[in-house]
Amino acid sequence: MRTIGLEEHFVTPDLAAYGAGSASIAQPSAWAEASRRLLDLTEERLPAMDTAGLDVQVLSLNSPGIQAEKDPAVAVRHAIAVNDLLAATIAENPTRFSGFAALPLQDPQAAAKELERAVTQLGLKGALVNAHTQGRYLDDLTLRVVWEQAAGLDVPLYLHPANGADTAHVLSGHPEMVGPMWSWGTDMASHVLRLIFGGVFDDFPDAKLLLGHMGEGLPYVMWRLDSRWGFHNHHGVELARGNPSEYLRHNLYITTSGVCDAPPLLCALLALGADRILFGTDYPFEEMSVATDFLRTAPISEADRHKIASGNAEALLRL
């Protein structure tokens, strides 16, 4: 069974400092080990893939990536450089790696141009966006040009967490809840709802959004989203597809990254269908072997297992 992982992180020495804000989230020894692994593209990574039975990694720049850069011109230069490096790494290991581009969303026009270059010239399979860009989310009207480019190229945008633009008051006094254990997931689910209610998928009906961590809880709440949309004041917002769940079923794909547990997988299968779920390991923050063992032993049909392992990625990313 061919296995393709879609949330597989790396960083370069030049860009590692952008992730320093995440260091306070992790235990020091865990952050040191993850940081070391992030800098390695092939030496340890390829043997680890072999041991785990992971055939292909779709590489992406680690969070928050160049979106933490305040100077748009610097962000553009970094995006071009890291995408060139990624493409060169893939060219040296064409059967083992593919990739998602990093985009300088500080400059939407430049980001759209870089997405086109990354896909048409470098062969990358879309782009990964780390949460917000200096407080600007993907429903911002200035970023419609990026969605237009992605839809025109028929490639997905992968929405990945990062530290929030601010911290919700309910988390005050509890820094242990800030980060991937809790706040990142709620931030990402809210970001997806912003895209729905902000009209992104009405403007670009066939746009494709990837979301990790088994859908950041959204498969669990689809019925309630629709029920409460019928109850709530719409504040002038009307959805062309009628209910929020219709967009989740039509525009959203999710990956198993960082959630190696059968109950949420079974929920996602029932809520979204097997064609909408892809595999990911969240390396190096999770162990590849744990993720691949979960995939091989999950209580699902063999047909669904093959779709999740590689079939859906092959179709969506043309791998």
Coordinates of C-alpha atoms in Angstrom, one line a residue:
M1 CA 0.0 0.0 0.0
R2 CA 1.5 3.3 -1.1
T3 CA 1.5 5.9 1.7
I4 CA 1.7 9.7 1.1
G5 CA 2.0 12.1 4.0
L6 CA 0.7 15.7 3.4
E7 CA 1.7 17.5 6.6
E8 CA 5.5 17.0 6.7
H9 CA 7.4 20.0 8.0
F10 CA 10.9 21.4 7.4
V11 CA 12.7 24.7 8.0
T12 CA 15.9 26.3 6.8
P13 CA 18.6 27.9 9.0
D14 CA 17.7 31.3 7.5
L15 CA 14.0 30.9 8.5
A16 CA 14.3 29.0 11.8
A17 CA 14.1 32.1 13.9
Y18 CA 10.5 32.8 12.7
G19 CA 9.4 29.8 14.7
A20 CA 11.0 30.9 18.0
G21 CA 7.6 31.9 19.3
S22 CA 6.5 28.3 19.4
A23 CA 9.5 27.4 21.6
S24 CA 7.6 28.5 24.7
I25 CA 4.8 26.1 23.9
A26 CA 6.9 22.9 24.0
Q27 CA 9.0 21.3 26.7
P28 CA 12.6 22.4 26.1
S29 CA 13.9 19.0 25.2
A30 CA 11.0 18.3 22.8
W31 CA 11.4 21.6 21.1
A32 CA 15.2 21.1 20.7
E33 CA 14.6 17.6 19.1
A34 CA 11.9 18.9 16.8
S35 CA 14.1 21.9 15.8
R36 CA 16.9 19.6 14.9
R37 CA 14.7 17.3 12.8
L38 CA 13.1 20.3 11.0
L39 CA 16.5 21.3 9.7
D40 CA 17.2 17.9 8.2
L41 CA 15.7 17.3 4.8
T42 CA 17.1 13.9 3.8
E43 CA 19.8 12.4 6.1
E44 CA 17.6 11.2 8.9
R45 CA 14.2 11.8 7.3
L46 CA 14.5 9.3 4.4
P47 CA 15.6 6.4 6.7
A48 CA 12.8 7.3 9.1
M49 CA 10.4 7.2 6.2
D50 CA 11.6 3.8 5.2
T51 CA 11.3 2.4 8.7
A52 CA 7.8 3.8 9.0
G53 CA 6.7 2.7 5.6
L54 CA 6.0 6.2 4.4
D55 CA 6.6 6.4 0.7
V56 CA 6.2 10.1 0.0
Q57 CA 6.3 13.3 2.0
V58 CA 4.6 16.4 0.7
L59 CA 7.0 18.9 2.4
S60 CA 6.0 22.3 3.7
L61 CA 7.7 25.1 5.5
N62 CA 7.2 25.0 9.3
S63 CA 4.8 27.3 11.1
P64 CA 4.7 30.3 11.1
G65 CA 7.1 30.4 8.2
I66 CA 7.6 33.7 6.3
Q67 CA 4.2 34.9 7.4
A68 CA 5.9 36.1 10.6
E69 CA 8.0 38.6 8.5
K70 CA 6.7 42.2 8.8
D71 CA 8.5 43.5 5.7
P72 CA 6.6 42.4 2.5
A73 CA 9.7 42.7 0.3
V74 CA 11.7 40.5 2.6
A75 CA 8.9 38.0 2.7
V76 CA 8.8 37.9 -1.1
R77 CA 12.5 37.2 -1.3
H78 CA 12.3 34.4 1.4
A79 CA 9.4 32.8 -0.4
I80 CA 11.2 32.6 -3.7
A81 CA 14.3 31.2 -2.1
V82 CA 12.6 28.6 0.0
N83 CA 10.4 27.4 -2.8
D84 CA 13.5 27.1 -5.0
L85 CA 15.2 25.0 -2.3
L86 CA 12.1 22.8 -1.9
A87 CA 11.9 22.2 -5.7
A88 CA 15.6 21.3 -5.8
T89 CA 15.2 18.9 -2.9
I90 CA 12.3 17.2 -4.7
A91 CA 14.3 17.1 -8.0
E92 CA 17.0 15.2 -6.1
N93 CA 14.5 12.8 -4.6
P94 CA 11.6 12.7 -7.1
T95 CA 10.0 9.5 -5.8
R96 CA 10.1 10.4 -2.2
F97 CA 9.2 14.1 -2.0
S98 CA 6.7 16.6 -3.3
G99 CA 5.8 20.0 -1.8
F100 CA 3.6 22.9 -1.0
A101 CA 4.8 26.4 -1.7
A102 CA 5.3 29.1 0.9
L103 CA 3.6 32.3 0.0
P104 CA 4.4 36.0 0.9
L105 CA 0.8 36.9 1.8
Q106 CA 2.0 40.2 3.1
D107 CA 1.9 41.2 -0.6
P108 CA -1.2 39.5 -2.1
Q109 CA -0.3 40.2 -5.7
A110 CA 3.2 38.9 -5.2
A111 CA 1.8 35.9 -3.4
A112 CA -0.5 35.0 -6.3
K113 CA 2.4 35.4 -8.7
E114 CA 4.7 33.2 -6.6
L115 CA 1.9 30.5 -6.4
E116 CA 1.7 30.5 -10.2
R117 CA 5.5 30.2 -10.5
A118 CA 5.7 27.5 -7.8
V119 CA 3.0 25.4 -9.5
T120 CA 3.7 25.9 -13.2
Q121 CA 7.5 26.2 -13.1
L122 CA 8.6 24.4 -9.9
G123 CA 6.0 21.6 -10.0
L124 CA 4.8 22.3 -6.4
K125 CA 1.3 21.0 -5.6
G126 CA -0.4 24.1 -4.0
A127 CA 0.6 26.1 -1.0
L128 CA 0.5 25.8 2.8
V129 CA -0.7 28.9 4.8
N130 CA 0.1 29.2 8.4
A131 CA -2.9 30.7 10.1
H132 CA -2.9 34.5 9.8
T133 CA -0.5 36.9 8.2
Q134 CA 0.1 39.8 10.5
G135 CA -3.4 39.5 11.7
R136 CA -5.0 39.1 8.2
Y137 CA -7.0 36.0 7.5
L138 CA -7.6 34.3 4.2
D139 CA -11.1 35.7 3.9
D140 CA -9.7 39.2 3.6
L141 CA -10.8 40.8 0.3
T142 CA -7.2 41.7 -0.6
L143 CA -6.4 38.0 -0.7
R144 CA -9.1 37.1 -3.3
V145 CA -6.3 37.3 -5.9
V146 CA -4.6 34.3 -4.2
W147 CA -7.8 32.3 -4.2
E148 CA -8.4 33.2 -7.8
Q149 CA -4.9 31.9 -8.7
A150 CA -5.3 28.7 -6.7
A151 CA -8.7 28.0 -8.2
G152 CA -7.4 28.7 -11.7
L153 CA -4.5 26.4 -11.2
D154 CA -6.8 23.8 -9.6
V155 CA -4.5 23.4 -6.6
P156 CA -5.4 23.4 -2.9
L157 CA -4.4 25.8 -0.1
Y158 CA -3.5 23.9 3.1
L159 CA -4.5 25.9 6.2
H160 CA -2.1 25.1 9.1
P161 CA -2.1 26.5 12.6
A162 CA 0.3 29.1 14.1
N163 CA 0.2 31.3 17.2
G164 CA -2.8 33.5 17.1
A165 CA -2.9 37.2 16.3
D166 CA -4.1 37.6 19.9
T167 CA -5.0 35.4 22.8
A168 CA -8.6 34.9 23.8
H169 CA -9.4 36.1 27.3
V170 CA -10.8 32.7 28.3
L171 CA -7.2 31.4 28.0
S172 CA -5.8 34.1 30.3
G173 CA -3.8 32.6 33.1
H174 CA -3.6 29.2 31.4
P175 CA -0.7 29.3 28.9
E176 CA -0.8 25.5 28.9
M177 CA -3.9 25.8 26.7
V178 CA -2.2 28.0 24.1
G179 CA -0.9 26.0 21.2
P180 CA -1.6 22.8 19.4
M181 CA -3.1 21.1 22.4
W182 CA -6.2 23.4 22.3
S183 CA -6.1 27.0 21.0
W184 CA -4.7 26.3 17.6
G185 CA -7.5 23.9 16.8
T186 CA -10.2 26.3 17.7
D187 CA -8.5 29.1 15.8
M188 CA -8.3 27.0 12.7
A189 CA -11.9 25.9 12.9
S190 CA -12.9 29.6 13.3
H191 CA -10.7 30.5 10.3
V192 CA -12.5 28.0 8.1
L193 CA -15.9 29.4 9.1
R194 CA -14.6 32.9 8.3
L195 CA -13.9 31.6 4.8
I196 CA -17.5 30.2 4.5
F197 CA -19.3 33.2 5.9
G198 CA -16.8 35.6 4.2
G199 CA -17.9 34.4 0.8
V200 CA -14.6 32.9 -0.4
F201 CA -16.3 29.7 -1.6
D202 CA -19.2 31.5 -3.1
D203 CA -16.7 33.6 -5.1
F204 CA -14.7 30.5 -6.0
P205 CA -17.1 27.6 -5.8
D206 CA -14.5 24.9 -6.7
A207 CA -11.6 26.2 -4.5
K208 CA -10.0 23.5 -2.5
L209 CA -9.0 23.8 1.1
L210 CA -7.0 21.3 3.1
L211 CA -7.1 21.2 6.9
G212 CA -5.1 19.0 9.2
H213 CA -5.6 17.3 12.5
M214 CA -8.7 15.4 11.4
G215 CA -10.5 18.6 10.5
E216 CA -9.8 20.6 13.7
G217 CA -13.1 19.3 15.2
L218 CA -15.4 20.6 12.4
P219 CA -16.7 17.1 11.3
Y220 CA -18.2 16.8 14.8
V221 CA -20.3 20.0 14.6
M222 CA -21.7 20.0 11.1
W223 CA -25.3 19.3 12.1
R224 CA -25.2 22.0 14.8
L225 CA -23.7 24.5 12.5
D226 CA -26.6 24.1 10.1
S227 CA -29.2 24.0 12.9
R228 CA -27.9 27.3 14.5
W229 CA -27.5 29.0 11.1
G230 CA -31.2 28.5 10.8
F231 CA -31.7 30.2 14.2
H232 CA -29.1 33.0 14.1
N233 CA -29.4 36.5 12.9
H234 CA -27.4 36.4 9.6
H235 CA -26.3 40.0 9.8
G236 CA -26.7 40.4 6.1
V237 CA -24.8 37.2 5.2
E238 CA -26.5 34.7 3.0
L239 CA -24.8 31.5 1.7
A240 CA -25.3 30.4 -1.9
R241 CA -25.1 26.7 -0.8
G242 CA -27.6 27.4 2.0
N243 CA -25.9 25.7 5.0
P244 CA -22.3 25.8 6.3
S245 CA -22.0 22.0 6.1
E246 CA -22.5 22.1 2.4
Y247 CA -19.2 24.0 2.0
L248 CA -17.4 21.6 4.3
R249 CA -18.6 18.7 2.2
H250 CA -17.8 20.5 -1.1
N251 CA -14.6 22.6 -0.6
L252 CA -12.9 20.9 2.4
Y253 CA -10.4 18.1 2.5
I254 CA -8.9 17.0 5.8
T255 CA -5.8 15.1 6.8
T256 CA -5.2 12.7 9.7
S257 CA -2.1 14.6 10.8
G258 CA -1.5 14.6 14.5
V259 CA -4.7 12.6 15.3
C260 CA -4.0 8.8 15.5
D261 CA -7.2 7.8 17.0
A262 CA -10.1 5.7 15.6
P263 CA -13.2 7.6 16.9
P264 CA -12.5 10.9 15.2
L265 CA -11.5 9.1 12.0
L266 CA -14.8 7.2 12.0
C267 CA -16.6 10.5 12.6
A268 CA -14.8 12.2 9.8
L269 CA -15.6 9.3 7.5
L270 CA -19.3 9.5 8.3
A271 CA -19.4 13.3 8.1
L272 CA -17.3 14.0 5.0
G273 CA -16.9 10.6 3.2
A274 CA -13.8 8.6 2.4
D275 CA -12.9 10.7 -0.6
R276 CA -12.2 13.8 1.5
I277 CA -9.7 12.3 4.0
L278 CA -5.9 12.1 3.3
F279 CA -3.0 10.9 5.4
G280 CA -0.4 13.0 7.2
T281 CA 2.0 12.4 10.1
D282 CA 2.7 16.0 11.4
Y283 CA 6.5 15.1 11.4
P284 CA 8.6 16.0 13.3
F285 CA 6.1 16.9 16.0
E286 CA 4.6 13.4 15.8
E287 CA 6.4 10.1 15.0
M288 CA 6.0 8.8 11.5
S289 CA 5.7 5.2 12.7
V290 CA 2.9 6.0 15.1
A291 CA 0.9 7.5 12.3
T292 CA 1.6 4.8 9.7
D293 CA 0.8 2.1 12.3
F294 CA -2.5 3.8 13.0
L295 CA -3.3 3.9 9.3
R296 CA -2.6 0.3 8.9
T297 CA -4.7 -0.9 11.9
A298 CA -7.6 1.6 11.9
P299 CA -11.0 -0.2 11.9
I300 CA -12.0 0.9 8.4
S301 CA -12.5 -0.9 5.1
E302 CA -9.5 -1.7 2.9
A303 CA -10.9 0.4 0.2
D304 CA -11.1 3.5 2.5
R305 CA -7.7 2.7 3.8
H306 CA -6.2 2.8 0.3
K307 CA -8.0 6.1 -0.4
I308 CA -6.7 7.7 2.7
A309 CA -3.2 6.3 2.4
S310 CA -2.6 7.5 -1.2
G311 CA -5.5 7.4 -3.6
N312 CA -7.0 10.7 -2.6
A313 CA -3.6 12.5 -2.5
E314 CA -2.8 11.1 -6.0
A315 CA -6.1 12.5 -7.3
L316 CA -6.0 15.8 -5.5
L317 CA -2.4 16.6 -6.0
R318 CA -1.8 14.6 -9.2
L319 CA 1.0 12.6 -7.7

